[in-house]
Coordinates of C-alpha atoms and ligand atoms in Angstrom, one line a residue:
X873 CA 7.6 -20.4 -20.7
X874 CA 3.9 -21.0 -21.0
X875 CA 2.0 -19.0 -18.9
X876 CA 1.2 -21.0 -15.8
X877 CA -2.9 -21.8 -14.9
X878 CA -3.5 -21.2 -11.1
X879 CA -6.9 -22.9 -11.6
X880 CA -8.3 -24.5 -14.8
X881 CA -8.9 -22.3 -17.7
X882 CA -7.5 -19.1 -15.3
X883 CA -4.0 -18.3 -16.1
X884 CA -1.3 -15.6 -14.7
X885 CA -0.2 -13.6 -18.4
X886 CA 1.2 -10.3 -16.7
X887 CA 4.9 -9.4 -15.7
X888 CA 6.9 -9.7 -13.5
X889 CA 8.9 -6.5 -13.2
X890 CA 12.4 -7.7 -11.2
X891 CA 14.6 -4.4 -11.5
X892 CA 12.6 -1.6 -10.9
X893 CA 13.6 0.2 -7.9
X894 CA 10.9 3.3 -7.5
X895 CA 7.4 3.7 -7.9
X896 CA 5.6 6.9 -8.8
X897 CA 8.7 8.3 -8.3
X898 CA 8.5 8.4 -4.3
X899 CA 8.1 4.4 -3.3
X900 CA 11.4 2.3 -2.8
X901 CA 10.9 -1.2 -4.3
X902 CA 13.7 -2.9 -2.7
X903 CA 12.2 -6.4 -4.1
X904 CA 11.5 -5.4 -7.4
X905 CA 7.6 -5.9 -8.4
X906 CA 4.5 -7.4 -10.3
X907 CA 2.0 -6.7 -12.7
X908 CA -0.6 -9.3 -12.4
X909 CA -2.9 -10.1 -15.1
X910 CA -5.2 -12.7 -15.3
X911 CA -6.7 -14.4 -18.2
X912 CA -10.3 -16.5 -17.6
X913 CA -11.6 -18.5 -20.0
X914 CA -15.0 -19.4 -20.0
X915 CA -17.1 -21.4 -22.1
X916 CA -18.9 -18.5 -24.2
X917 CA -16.7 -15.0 -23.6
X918 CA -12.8 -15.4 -22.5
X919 CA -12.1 -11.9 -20.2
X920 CA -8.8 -10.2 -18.6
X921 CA -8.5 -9.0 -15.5
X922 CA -6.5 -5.9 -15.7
X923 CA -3.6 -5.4 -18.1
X924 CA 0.0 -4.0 -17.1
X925 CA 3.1 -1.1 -16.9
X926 CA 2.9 0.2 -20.7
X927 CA 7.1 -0.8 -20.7
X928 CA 6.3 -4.5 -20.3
X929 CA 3.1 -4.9 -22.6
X930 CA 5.2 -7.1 -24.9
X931 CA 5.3 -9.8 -22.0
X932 CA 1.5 -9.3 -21.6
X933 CA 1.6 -10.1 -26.0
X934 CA 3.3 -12.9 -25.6
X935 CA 1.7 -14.8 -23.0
X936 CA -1.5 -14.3 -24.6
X937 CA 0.2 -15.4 -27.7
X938 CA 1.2 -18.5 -26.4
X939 CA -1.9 -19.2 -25.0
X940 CA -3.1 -18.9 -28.3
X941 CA -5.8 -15.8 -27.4
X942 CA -7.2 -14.7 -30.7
X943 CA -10.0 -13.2 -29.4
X944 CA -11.0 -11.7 -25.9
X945 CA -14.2 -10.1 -25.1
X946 CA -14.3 -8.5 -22.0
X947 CA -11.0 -6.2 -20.3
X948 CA -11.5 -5.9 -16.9
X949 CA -10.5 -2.5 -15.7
X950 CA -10.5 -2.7 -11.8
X951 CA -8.4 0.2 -11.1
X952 CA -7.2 3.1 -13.8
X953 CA -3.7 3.9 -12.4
X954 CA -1.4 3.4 -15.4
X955 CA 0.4 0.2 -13.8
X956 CA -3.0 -1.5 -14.1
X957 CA -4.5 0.1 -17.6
X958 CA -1.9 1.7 -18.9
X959 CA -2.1 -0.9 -22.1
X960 CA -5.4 0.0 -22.2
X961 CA -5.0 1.3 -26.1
X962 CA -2.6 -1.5 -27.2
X963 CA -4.8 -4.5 -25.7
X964 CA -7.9 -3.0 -27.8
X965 CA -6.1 -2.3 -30.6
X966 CA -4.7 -6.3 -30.2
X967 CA -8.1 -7.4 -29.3
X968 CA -10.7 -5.2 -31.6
X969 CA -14.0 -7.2 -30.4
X970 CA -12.8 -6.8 -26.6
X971 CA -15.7 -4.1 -24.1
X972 CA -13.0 -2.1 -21.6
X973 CA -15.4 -3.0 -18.4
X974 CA -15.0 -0.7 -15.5
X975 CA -16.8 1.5 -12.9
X976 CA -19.0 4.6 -13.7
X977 CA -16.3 6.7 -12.4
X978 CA -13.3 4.9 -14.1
X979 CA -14.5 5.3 -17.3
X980 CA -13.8 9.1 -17.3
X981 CA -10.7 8.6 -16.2
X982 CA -9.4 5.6 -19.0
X983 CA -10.4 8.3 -21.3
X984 CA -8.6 11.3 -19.9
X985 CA -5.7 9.7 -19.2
X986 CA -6.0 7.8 -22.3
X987 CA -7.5 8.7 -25.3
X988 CA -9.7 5.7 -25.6
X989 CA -12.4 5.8 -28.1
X990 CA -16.1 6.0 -25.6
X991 CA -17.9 3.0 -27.5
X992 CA -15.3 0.5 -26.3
X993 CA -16.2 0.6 -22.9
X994 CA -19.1 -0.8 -20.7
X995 CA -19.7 0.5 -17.4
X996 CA -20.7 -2.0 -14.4
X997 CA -22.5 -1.6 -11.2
X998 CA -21.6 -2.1 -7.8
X999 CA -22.3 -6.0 -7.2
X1000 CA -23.6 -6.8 -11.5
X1001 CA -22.4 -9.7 -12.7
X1002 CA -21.3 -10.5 -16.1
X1003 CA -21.8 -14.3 -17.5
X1004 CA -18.7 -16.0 -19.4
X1005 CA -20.9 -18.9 -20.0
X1006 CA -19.8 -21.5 -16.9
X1007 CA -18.0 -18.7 -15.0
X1008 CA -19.7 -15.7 -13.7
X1009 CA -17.8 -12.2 -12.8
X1010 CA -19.3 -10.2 -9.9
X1011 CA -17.9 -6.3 -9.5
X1012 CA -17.6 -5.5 -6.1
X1013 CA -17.1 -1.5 -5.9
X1014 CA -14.3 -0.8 -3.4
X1015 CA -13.5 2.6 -3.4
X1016 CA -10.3 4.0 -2.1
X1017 CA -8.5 1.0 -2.4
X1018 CA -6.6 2.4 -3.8
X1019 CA -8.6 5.5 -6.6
X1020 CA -11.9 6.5 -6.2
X1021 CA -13.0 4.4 -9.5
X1022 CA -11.4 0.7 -7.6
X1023 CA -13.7 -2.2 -7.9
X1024 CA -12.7 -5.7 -7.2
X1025 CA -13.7 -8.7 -9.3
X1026 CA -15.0 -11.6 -7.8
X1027 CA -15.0 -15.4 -9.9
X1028 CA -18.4 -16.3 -8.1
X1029 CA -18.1 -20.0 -9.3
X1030 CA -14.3 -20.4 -8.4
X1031 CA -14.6 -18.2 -5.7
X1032 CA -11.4 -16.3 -6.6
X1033 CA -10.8 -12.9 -5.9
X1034 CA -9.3 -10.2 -8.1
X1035 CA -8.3 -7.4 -5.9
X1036 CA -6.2 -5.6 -8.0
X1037 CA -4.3 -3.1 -5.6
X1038 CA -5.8 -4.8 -2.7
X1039 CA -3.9 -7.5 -0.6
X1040 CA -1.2 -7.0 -2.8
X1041 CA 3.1 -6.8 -2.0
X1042 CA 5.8 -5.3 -4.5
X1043 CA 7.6 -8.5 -4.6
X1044 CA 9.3 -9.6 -8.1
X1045 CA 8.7 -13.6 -7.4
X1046 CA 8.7 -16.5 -9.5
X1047 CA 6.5 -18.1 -7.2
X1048 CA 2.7 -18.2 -8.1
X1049 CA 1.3 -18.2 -4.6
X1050 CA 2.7 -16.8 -0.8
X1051 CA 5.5 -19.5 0.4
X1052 CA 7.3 -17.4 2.9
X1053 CA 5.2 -16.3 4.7
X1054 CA 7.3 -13.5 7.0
X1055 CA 8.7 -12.0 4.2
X1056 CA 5.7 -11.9 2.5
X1057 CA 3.8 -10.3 5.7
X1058 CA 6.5 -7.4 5.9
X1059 CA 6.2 -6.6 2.0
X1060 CA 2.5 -6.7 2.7
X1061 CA 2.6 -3.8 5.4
X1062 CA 4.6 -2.0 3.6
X1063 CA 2.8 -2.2 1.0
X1064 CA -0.2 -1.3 3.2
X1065 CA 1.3 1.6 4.8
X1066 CA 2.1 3.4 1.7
X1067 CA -0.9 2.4 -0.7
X1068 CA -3.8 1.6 1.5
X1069 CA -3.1 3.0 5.1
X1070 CA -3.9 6.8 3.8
X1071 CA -7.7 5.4 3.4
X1072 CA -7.6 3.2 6.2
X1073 CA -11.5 4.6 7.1
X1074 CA -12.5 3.9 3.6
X1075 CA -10.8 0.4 3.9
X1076 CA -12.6 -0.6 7.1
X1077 CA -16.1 -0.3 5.0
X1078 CA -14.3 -2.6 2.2
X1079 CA -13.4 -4.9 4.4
X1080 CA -16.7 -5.1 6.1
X1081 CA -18.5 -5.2 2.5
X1082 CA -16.5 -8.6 1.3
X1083 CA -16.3 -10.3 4.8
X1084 CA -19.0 -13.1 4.1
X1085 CA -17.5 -14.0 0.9
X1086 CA -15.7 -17.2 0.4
X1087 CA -12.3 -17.2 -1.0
X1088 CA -10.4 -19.7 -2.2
X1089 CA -7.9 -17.5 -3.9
X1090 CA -7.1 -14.0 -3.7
X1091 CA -4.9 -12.6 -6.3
X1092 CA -4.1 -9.4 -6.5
X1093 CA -2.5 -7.1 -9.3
X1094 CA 1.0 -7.1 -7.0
X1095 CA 3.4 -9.7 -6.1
X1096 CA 2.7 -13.3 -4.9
X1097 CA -1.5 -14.9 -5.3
X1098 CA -2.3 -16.2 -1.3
X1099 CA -3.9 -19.7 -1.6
X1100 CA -4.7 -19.3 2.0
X1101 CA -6.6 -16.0 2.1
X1102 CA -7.0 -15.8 5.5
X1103 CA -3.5 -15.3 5.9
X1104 CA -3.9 -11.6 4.4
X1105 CA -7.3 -10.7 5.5
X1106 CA -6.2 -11.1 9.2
X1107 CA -2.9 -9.4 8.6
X1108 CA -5.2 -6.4 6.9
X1109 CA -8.2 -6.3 10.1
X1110 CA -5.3 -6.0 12.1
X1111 CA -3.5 -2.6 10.1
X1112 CA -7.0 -1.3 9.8
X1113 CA -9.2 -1.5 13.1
X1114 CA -6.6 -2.8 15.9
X1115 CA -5.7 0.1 18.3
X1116 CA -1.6 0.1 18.0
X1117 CA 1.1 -1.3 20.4
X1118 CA 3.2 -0.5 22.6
X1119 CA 5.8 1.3 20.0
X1120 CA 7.4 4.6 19.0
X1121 CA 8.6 5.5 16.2
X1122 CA 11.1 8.0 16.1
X1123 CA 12.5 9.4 12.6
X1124 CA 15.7 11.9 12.9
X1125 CA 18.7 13.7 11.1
X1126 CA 21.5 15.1 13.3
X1127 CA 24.1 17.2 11.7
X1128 CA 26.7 17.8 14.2
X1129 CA 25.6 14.5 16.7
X1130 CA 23.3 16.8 19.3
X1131 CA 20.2 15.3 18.1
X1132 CA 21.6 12.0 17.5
X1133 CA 22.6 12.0 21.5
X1134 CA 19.4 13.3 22.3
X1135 CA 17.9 10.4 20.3
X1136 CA 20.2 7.8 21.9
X1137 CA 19.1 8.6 25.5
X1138 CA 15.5 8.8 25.1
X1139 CA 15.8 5.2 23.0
X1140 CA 17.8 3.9 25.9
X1141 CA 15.1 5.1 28.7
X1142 CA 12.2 4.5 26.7
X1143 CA 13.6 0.3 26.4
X1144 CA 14.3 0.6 29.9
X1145 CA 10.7 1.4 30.3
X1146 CA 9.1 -1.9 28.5
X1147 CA 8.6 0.3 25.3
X1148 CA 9.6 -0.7 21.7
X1149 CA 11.3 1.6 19.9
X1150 CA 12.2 1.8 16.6
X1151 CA 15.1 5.0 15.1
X1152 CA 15.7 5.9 11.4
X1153 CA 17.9 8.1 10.4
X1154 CA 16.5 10.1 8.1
X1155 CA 20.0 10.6 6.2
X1156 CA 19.9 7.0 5.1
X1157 CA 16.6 5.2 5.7
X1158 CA 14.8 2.9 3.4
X1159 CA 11.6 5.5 3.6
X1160 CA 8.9 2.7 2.7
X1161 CA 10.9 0.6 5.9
X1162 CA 9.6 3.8 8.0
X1163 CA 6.4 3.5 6.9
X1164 CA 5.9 0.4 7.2
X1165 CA 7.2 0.8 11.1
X1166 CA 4.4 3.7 11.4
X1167 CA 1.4 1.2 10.7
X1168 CA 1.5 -0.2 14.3
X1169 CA 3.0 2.8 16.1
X1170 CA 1.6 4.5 19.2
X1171 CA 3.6 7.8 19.2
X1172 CA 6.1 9.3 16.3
X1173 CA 8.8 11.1 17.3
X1174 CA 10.3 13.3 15.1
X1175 CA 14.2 14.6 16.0
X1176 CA 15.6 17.5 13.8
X1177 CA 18.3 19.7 14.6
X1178 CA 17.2 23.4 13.4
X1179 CA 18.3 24.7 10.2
X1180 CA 17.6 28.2 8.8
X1181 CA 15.2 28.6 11.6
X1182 CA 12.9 25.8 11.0
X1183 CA 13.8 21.4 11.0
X1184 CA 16.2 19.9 8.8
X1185 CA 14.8 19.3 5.2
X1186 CA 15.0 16.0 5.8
X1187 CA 12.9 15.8 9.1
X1188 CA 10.3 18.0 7.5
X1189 CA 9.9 15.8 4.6
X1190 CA 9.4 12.8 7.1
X1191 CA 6.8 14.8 8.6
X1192 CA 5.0 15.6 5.3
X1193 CA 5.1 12.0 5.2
X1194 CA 3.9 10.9 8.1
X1195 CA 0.7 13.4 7.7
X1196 CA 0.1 11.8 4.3
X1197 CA 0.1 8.0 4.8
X1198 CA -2.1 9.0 8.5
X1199 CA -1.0 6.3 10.9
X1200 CA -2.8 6.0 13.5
X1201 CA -0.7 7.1 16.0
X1202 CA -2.0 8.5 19.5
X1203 CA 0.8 10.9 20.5
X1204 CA 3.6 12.8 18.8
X1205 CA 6.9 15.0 20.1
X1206 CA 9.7 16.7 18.4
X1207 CA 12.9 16.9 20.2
X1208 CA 16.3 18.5 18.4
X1209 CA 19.4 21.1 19.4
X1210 CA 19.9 24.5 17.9
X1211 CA 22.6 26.9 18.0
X1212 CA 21.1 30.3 18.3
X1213 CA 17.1 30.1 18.2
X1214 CA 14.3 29.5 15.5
X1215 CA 10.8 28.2 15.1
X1216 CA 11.6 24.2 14.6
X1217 CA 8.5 22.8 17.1
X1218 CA 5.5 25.4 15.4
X1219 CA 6.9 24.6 11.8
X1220 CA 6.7 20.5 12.5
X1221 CA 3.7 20.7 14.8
X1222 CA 1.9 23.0 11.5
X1223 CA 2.8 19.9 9.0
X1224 CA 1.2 17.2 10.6
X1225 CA -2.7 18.2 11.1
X1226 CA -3.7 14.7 9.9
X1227 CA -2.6 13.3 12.6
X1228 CA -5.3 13.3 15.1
X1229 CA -2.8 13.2 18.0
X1230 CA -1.8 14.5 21.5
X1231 CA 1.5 16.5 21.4
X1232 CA 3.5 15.4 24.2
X1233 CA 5.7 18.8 25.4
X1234 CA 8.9 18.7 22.9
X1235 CA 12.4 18.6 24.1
X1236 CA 14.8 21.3 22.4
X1237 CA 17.8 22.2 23.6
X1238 CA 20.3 24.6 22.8
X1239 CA 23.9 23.1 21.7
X1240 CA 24.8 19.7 23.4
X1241 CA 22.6 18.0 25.3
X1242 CA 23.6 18.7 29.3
X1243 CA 22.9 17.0 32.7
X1244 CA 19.2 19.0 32.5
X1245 CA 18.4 17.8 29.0
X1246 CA 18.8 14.3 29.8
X1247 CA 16.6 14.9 32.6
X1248 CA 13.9 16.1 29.8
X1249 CA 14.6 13.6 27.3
X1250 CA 14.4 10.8 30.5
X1251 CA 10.8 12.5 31.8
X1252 CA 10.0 12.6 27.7
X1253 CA 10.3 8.4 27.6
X1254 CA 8.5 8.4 31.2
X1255 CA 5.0 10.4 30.0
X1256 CA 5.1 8.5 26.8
X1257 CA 5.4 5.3 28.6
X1258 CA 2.8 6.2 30.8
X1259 CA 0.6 7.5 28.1
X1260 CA 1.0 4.3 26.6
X1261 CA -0.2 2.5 29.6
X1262 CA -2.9 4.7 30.6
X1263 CA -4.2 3.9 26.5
X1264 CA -4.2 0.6 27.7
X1265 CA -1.5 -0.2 24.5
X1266 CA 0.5 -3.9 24.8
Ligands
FEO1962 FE1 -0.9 -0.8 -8.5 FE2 -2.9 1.9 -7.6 O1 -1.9 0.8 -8.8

């Protein structure tokens, strides 16, 4: 098939990668993914706007191939993670007249990570432009969205955006542009919550910086293009400077059921209480799901029964998680059973010193939980509850 044009003379020529399943070795991809690159013809200098996964180059080949690209002169580098530039040697090899354009600080990078000769690049500054005759690039630094080097490239005539990592979704999709627009938005958080939510600070200032553009078009390096642009800017000012909502989020393992009847109670009274909650057991939970359910949380509640003297393996590597990906959470617990002592609450509460939250007195009981324990887990759900009204949180 012919690559397809999503305006005149700008065409989608990356991949469209429908089976992987893992990303960096630590993300789920339960719908697959993209690798969007963008061709641009202009009337003087044709350019491309980020390349893809070295595995499915060949796709990249061939599109341009059909398109009949014998020459391009400008590779636009917004981002160096190896989804993004890892063609970076093939495409210059293909393309021998082509400049590797990029930030000052993703140059180093491209050539550390791979080998690329020094005269083939030219650096760009924050907000330079770059003429293709009729059509003008403008390089928008951005960093932290998701490297230090990121830059977004901006079609000033068009008034497309190319984001690369920004506003983007691991969807595999044979649809150009965002037609569903639920499944789209919980891809999108996901996505969020593992990629961008870690430099949600850093992403606040980004957003600020592009918010009196116009956009007619933002597409990104991953999944669907949005033709309504709003749609993922509001979604994104939302996960990055709304307070969160009346939620908790509570991630567990139970070996021998203790924990997972201490977890059932405090769901129970927590509902009762006009809270949503939202369980995962850690044995068998989609982890990027999780993550996507800590972008909007209020408190994280982590329940692990104690192993070896300290949590489960499992709840500390939710932990570990949670501190990485910093949610903005306001209050945190730990409850959990053990059978004969150990240091389970000081080990979690030591894992998690990202989180700038209140620890809300943990609930750890020895054995089964009894009449009294249910009394704790029941005056647990009633302090976060009330925690979460005193914050004001709906
Ligand atoms: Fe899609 Fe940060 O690379």
């Amino acid at each position: 098939m012919k690559p397809r044009e999503l305006k005149k003379d700008i065409y989608c020529v990356g991949a469209v990668d429908w089976d992987r399943r893992l990303f960096d070795s630590l993300i789920p991809l339960p719908d697959g993914t993209s690798y969007n690159s963008y061709l641009i013809k202009g009337t003087q200098k044709t350019a491309l706007i980020d390349t893809v996964n070295p595995p499915m180059k060949d796709v990249l080949f061939n599109n341009l191939d059909q398109l009949g690209i014998k020459k391009i002169d400008y590779v636009i580098f917004n981002h160096a993670e190896p989804d993004h530039s890892g063609s970076i040697r093939e495409v210059l090899a293909k393309y021998p007249e082509a400049k590797a354009v990029c930030s000052d600080k993703c140059k180093p990078i491209l050539i550390d990570r791979f080998m690329v000769a020094e005269d083939r690049f030219q650096v760009v500054g924050d907000k330079e432009t770059l003429s293709l005759g009729d059509r003008t690039l403008e390089f928008i630094y951005a960093p932290w969205v998701h490297w230090p080097e990121t830059m977004l490239t901006y079609l000033q005539e068009d008034k497309v955006l190319f984001p690369c990592d920004l506003f983007g979704s691991h969807i595999a999709t044979t649809d150009m542009f965002v037609r569903d627009a639920g499944v789209e938005y919980e891809a999108a958080k996901r996505y969020w919550a593992e990629i961008m939510m870690p430099f949600r600070l850093q992403i606040q200032k980004n957003l600020d910086k592009i918010k009196d553009y116009k956009f007619n078009i933002i597409a990104p390096s991953h999944g669907p293009m949005h033709d309504k642009p709003e749609f993922i800017i509001n979604a994104y000012r939302s996960w990055a400077f709304d307070e969160p909502g009346n939620i908790v989020v509570i991630p567990y393992v139970s070996m021998h059921g203790s924990t997972r009847r201490m977890v059932t109670r405090l769901v129970e009274t927590l509902t009762r209480l006009g809270v949503t909650v939202k369980q995962f057991d850690l044995a068998d939970s989609d982890i990027g799901k999780l993550a996507g359910a800590l972008v909007d949380a209020a408190t994280v509640v982590i329940g692990t029964p104690t192993v070896l003297t300290g949590p489960h393996p499992a709840a500390a590597y939710a932990a570990f998680l949670a501190n990485a990906i910093k949610p903005k959470v306001k209050f945190a617990s730990i409850i959990g059973s053990y059978g004969w002592g150990g240091r389970t609450v000081e080990v979690v509460a030591g894992m998690i010193p990202n989180l700038k939250v209140e620890i809300i007195p943990p609930v750890i009981i020895k054995g089964y939980p009894k009449e009294a324990d249910i009394q704790a887990l029941d005056t647990l759900a009633e302090t976060i509850a009330a925690k979460h009204k005193q914050a004001g949180l709906k």
